[in-house]
Amino acid sequence: MSVPNIITFLRILAVPAAMYMILTGRMEWAFALFVAAGLSDALDGAIARMFRARTVLGGYLDPLADKALIVGVYVALAWVGTIPLWLAMMVIFRDIMIIGGVILLFTLKETLAMQPLYISKVNTVVQIALAAAVLAPPALGLPEIHLYGWEVVDVLVYACTVTTVLSGLLYARRGALLFNRLGGVP
C-alpha cells in the first residue's frame, strides 16, 4: 500500500470514531476528526499527484472514504437530532442509487469512466459545509451562525436537499441513457 492509500484507509477508520463522538455528545472531538479527515483527503491527493503515486486501489478507496465519512456523520447527526432524519435518508439513498448503478454496469461488463457531475461536486461541498456548520458551534463554543437573519444550518439543509435531489436525478438520467445505449437491461 502506498502512503496516500494508508492515509485514505486511516480516514475510513476515523468514520466510526467520529460517529461515536457525535453520538456521545463530544462534538469538539467529532469536529476535530471531521476536519482532520478533510485535511487528510487533501493530503493524500496532493501526495499521490506530487509523487505520481496514484493507484487503482486509491481510485476506489478515496471516494469510498469520502462517502463513508459523509454517510456516517449524517447518520449520527440525524440520530442526535441536529439534522433532519429525512435529509440523511435522502443523502444515503442517492449514494446507494449511484453505487448500485455502477455495480450494475460493472456486472454488465460495461467500462465506466467515473466522471462526477458538476452538481455532484457542488452537492459534496454543501454536504461538507452543512456537517461543519452543525459541528463547529458546539465544538468551538460558538452561537448558532446567522447570515442576513437566516440560520446558516437551515439554509444549508435547503441547499443540500436541492443539490442532492438534482444530482440524484441527473445521475439517474445518465444511467438511463447508458442502459438505453446498451439496449436495455437484459
CSV table of C-alpha atoms in Angstrom, one decimal:
chain,number,residue,atom,x,y,z
A,1,MET,CA,0.0,0.0,0.0
A,2,SER,CA,1.2,3.5,-0.9
A,3,VAL,CA,1.4,6.4,1.6
A,4,PRO,CA,-1.8,8.0,0.1
A,5,ASN,CA,-3.7,4.8,0.4
A,6,ILE,CA,-2.6,4.4,4.0
A,7,ILE,CA,-3.9,7.9,4.7
A,8,THR,CA,-7.1,7.1,3.0
A,9,PHE,CA,-7.5,3.9,5.0
A,10,LEU,CA,-7.0,5.8,8.2
A,11,ARG,CA,-9.7,8.3,7.1
A,12,ILE,CA,-12.1,5.3,6.7
A,13,LEU,CA,-11.1,4.2,10.3
A,14,ALA,CA,-11.9,7.7,11.6
A,15,VAL,CA,-15.6,7.3,10.5
A,16,PRO,CA,-16.8,5.1,13.4
A,17,ALA,CA,-14.8,7.2,15.8
A,18,ALA,CA,-16.4,10.5,14.5
A,19,MET,CA,-19.8,8.8,14.7
A,20,TYR,CA,-19.2,7.7,18.3
A,21,MET,CA,-18.1,11.2,19.3
A,22,ILE,CA,-21.3,12.7,17.9
A,23,LEU,CA,-23.5,10.1,19.5
A,24,THR,CA,-21.9,10.6,22.9
A,25,GLY,CA,-22.1,14.4,22.7
A,26,ARG,CA,-18.3,15.0,22.3
A,27,MET,CA,-18.8,17.5,19.4
A,28,GLU,CA,-15.3,19.0,19.8
A,29,TRP,CA,-13.7,15.6,19.1
A,30,ALA,CA,-16.2,14.9,16.3
A,31,PHE,CA,-15.4,18.3,14.7
A,32,ALA,CA,-11.7,17.7,15.1
A,33,LEU,CA,-12.0,14.3,13.4
A,34,PHE,CA,-14.1,15.7,10.7
A,35,VAL,CA,-11.6,18.5,9.9
A,36,ALA,CA,-8.7,16.0,10.1
A,37,ALA,CA,-10.5,13.7,7.7
A,38,GLY,CA,-11.0,16.6,5.3
A,39,LEU,CA,-7.3,17.6,5.6
A,40,SER,CA,-6.2,14.0,5.1
A,41,ASP,CA,-8.3,13.9,1.9
A,42,ALA,CA,-6.4,16.9,0.5
A,43,LEU,CA,-3.1,15.5,1.7
A,44,ASP,CA,-3.4,12.0,0.2
A,45,GLY,CA,-4.5,13.6,-3.1
A,46,ALA,CA,-1.6,16.0,-3.1
A,47,ILE,CA,0.9,13.2,-2.3
A,48,ALA,CA,-0.5,11.0,-5.0
A,49,ARG,CA,-0.2,13.8,-7.6
A,50,MET,CA,3.3,15.1,-6.5
A,51,PHE,CA,4.9,11.7,-6.3
A,52,ARG,CA,2.9,10.1,-9.1
A,53,ALA,CA,1.7,7.5,-6.5
A,54,ARG,CA,-1.9,7.2,-7.9
A,55,THR,CA,-3.1,3.6,-7.7
A,56,VAL,CA,-6.2,1.7,-8.8
A,57,LEU,CA,-6.9,0.9,-5.2
A,58,GLY,CA,-6.7,4.5,-4.3
A,59,GLY,CA,-9.1,5.3,-7.1
A,60,TYR,CA,-11.7,3.2,-5.3
A,61,LEU,CA,-10.7,3.9,-1.7
A,62,ASP,CA,-10.7,7.7,-1.9
A,63,PRO,CA,-14.4,8.1,-2.9
A,64,LEU,CA,-15.4,5.3,-0.6
A,65,ALA,CA,-13.7,7.1,2.3
A,66,ASP,CA,-15.4,10.3,1.4
A,67,LYS,CA,-18.9,8.7,1.1
A,68,ALA,CA,-18.3,6.7,4.3
A,69,LEU,CA,-17.5,9.9,6.2
A,70,ILE,CA,-20.5,11.9,4.9
A,71,VAL,CA,-22.9,9.0,5.4
A,72,GLY,CA,-21.5,8.2,8.9
A,73,VAL,CA,-21.6,11.8,10.1
A,74,TYR,CA,-25.1,12.4,8.6
A,75,VAL,CA,-26.5,9.2,10.3
A,76,ALA,CA,-25.0,10.2,13.6
A,77,LEU,CA,-26.2,13.9,13.3
A,78,ALA,CA,-29.7,12.7,12.4
A,79,TRP,CA,-29.7,10.3,15.3
A,80,VAL,CA,-29.0,13.1,17.8
A,81,GLY,CA,-31.5,15.4,16.0
A,82,THR,CA,-29.2,18.1,14.7
A,83,ILE,CA,-30.1,17.5,11.1
A,84,PRO,CA,-33.4,16.2,9.7
A,85,LEU,CA,-33.6,12.4,9.5
A,86,TRP,CA,-35.3,12.7,6.1
A,87,LEU,CA,-32.2,14.5,4.8
A,88,ALA,CA,-29.8,11.9,6.0
A,89,MET,CA,-32.0,9.2,4.4
A,90,MET,CA,-32.1,11.2,1.1
A,91,VAL,CA,-28.3,11.6,1.0
A,92,ILE,CA,-27.8,7.8,1.8
A,93,PHE,CA,-30.4,6.8,-0.8
A,94,ARG,CA,-28.7,8.9,-3.5
A,95,ASP,CA,-25.4,7.3,-2.8
A,96,ILE,CA,-26.9,3.8,-2.8
A,97,MET,CA,-28.6,4.5,-6.1
A,98,ILE,CA,-25.3,5.7,-7.7
A,99,ILE,CA,-23.3,2.8,-6.3
A,100,GLY,CA,-26.0,0.3,-7.4
A,101,GLY,CA,-25.9,1.7,-10.9
A,102,VAL,CA,-22.1,1.4,-11.0
A,103,ILE,CA,-22.3,-2.2,-9.8
A,104,LEU,CA,-25.0,-3.0,-12.4
A,105,LEU,CA,-22.9,-1.5,-15.2
A,106,PHE,CA,-19.9,-3.5,-14.0
A,107,THR,CA,-22.0,-6.6,-13.9
A,108,LEU,CA,-23.0,-6.0,-17.5
A,109,LYS,CA,-19.3,-5.7,-18.3
A,110,GLU,CA,-19.6,-2.0,-19.2
A,111,THR,CA,-16.5,0.1,-18.7
A,112,LEU,CA,-17.3,3.3,-16.9
A,113,ALA,CA,-15.2,6.4,-16.5
A,114,MET,CA,-16.1,7.8,-13.1
A,115,GLN,CA,-16.7,11.4,-14.0
A,116,PRO,CA,-18.7,13.2,-11.3
A,117,LEU,CA,-21.3,15.7,-12.5
A,118,TYR,CA,-20.7,19.4,-11.6
A,119,ILE,CA,-23.8,19.4,-9.5
A,120,SER,CA,-22.5,16.4,-7.6
A,121,LYS,CA,-19.3,18.3,-6.8
A,122,VAL,CA,-21.5,21.2,-5.5
A,123,ASN,CA,-23.5,18.7,-3.5
A,124,THR,CA,-20.4,17.4,-1.9
A,125,VAL,CA,-19.3,20.9,-0.9
A,126,VAL,CA,-22.8,21.7,0.5
A,127,GLN,CA,-22.9,18.4,2.4
A,128,ILE,CA,-19.5,19.1,4.0
A,129,ALA,CA,-20.4,22.7,4.8
A,130,LEU,CA,-23.6,21.5,6.5
A,131,ALA,CA,-21.8,19.0,8.6
A,132,ALA,CA,-19.2,21.6,9.6
A,133,ALA,CA,-21.9,24.2,10.3
A,134,VAL,CA,-23.6,21.8,12.7
A,135,LEU,CA,-20.5,20.5,14.4
A,136,ALA,CA,-18.5,23.7,14.7
A,137,PRO,CA,-20.7,25.9,17.0
A,138,PRO,CA,-20.9,23.3,19.9
A,139,ALA,CA,-17.3,22.2,19.3
A,140,LEU,CA,-15.9,25.7,19.4
A,141,GLY,CA,-18.4,27.1,22.0
A,142,LEU,CA,-19.9,29.4,19.4
A,143,PRO,CA,-23.5,30.5,19.0
A,144,GLU,CA,-25.5,29.4,16.0
A,145,ILE,CA,-24.4,31.1,12.9
A,146,HIS,CA,-26.7,33.6,11.2
A,147,LEU,CA,-26.4,35.3,7.9
A,148,TYR,CA,-28.8,38.2,7.0
A,149,GLY,CA,-31.3,36.9,9.5
A,150,TRP,CA,-31.2,33.3,8.3
A,151,GLU,CA,-29.7,30.5,10.3
A,152,VAL,CA,-26.9,29.1,8.2
A,153,VAL,CA,-27.7,25.5,9.1
A,154,ASP,CA,-31.3,26.0,7.8
A,155,VAL,CA,-30.0,27.5,4.5
A,156,LEU,CA,-27.5,24.6,4.1
A,157,VAL,CA,-30.3,22.0,4.8
A,158,TYR,CA,-32.3,23.6,1.9
A,159,ALA,CA,-29.2,23.7,-0.4
A,160,CYS,CA,-28.3,20.1,0.5
A,161,THR,CA,-31.8,19.0,-0.3
A,162,VAL,CA,-31.9,20.7,-3.7
A,163,THR,CA,-28.4,19.6,-4.8
A,164,THR,CA,-29.0,16.0,-3.6
A,165,VAL,CA,-32.2,15.8,-5.5
A,166,LEU,CA,-30.8,17.4,-8.6
A,167,SER,CA,-27.6,15.3,-8.7
A,168,GLY,CA,-29.6,12.1,-8.0
A,169,LEU,CA,-32.0,12.9,-10.9
A,170,LEU,CA,-29.1,13.7,-13.2
A,171,TYR,CA,-27.3,10.5,-12.3
A,172,ALA,CA,-30.5,8.6,-12.8
A,173,ARG,CA,-30.8,10.2,-16.3
A,174,ARG,CA,-27.2,9.4,-17.1
A,175,GLY,CA,-27.7,5.8,-16.0
A,176,ALA,CA,-30.9,5.5,-18.1
A,177,LEU,CA,-29.0,6.9,-21.2
A,178,LEU,CA,-26.2,4.3,-20.6
A,179,PHE,CA,-28.7,1.5,-20.3
A,180,ASN,CA,-30.5,2.6,-23.4
A,181,ARG,CA,-27.2,2.7,-25.3
A,182,LEU,CA,-26.6,-0.9,-24.1
A,183,GLY,CA,-30.0,-1.9,-25.4
A,184,GLY,CA,-31.7,-2.0,-22.1
A,185,VAL,CA,-31.2,-4.3,-19.1
A,186,PRO,CA,-31.1,-8.0,-20.0
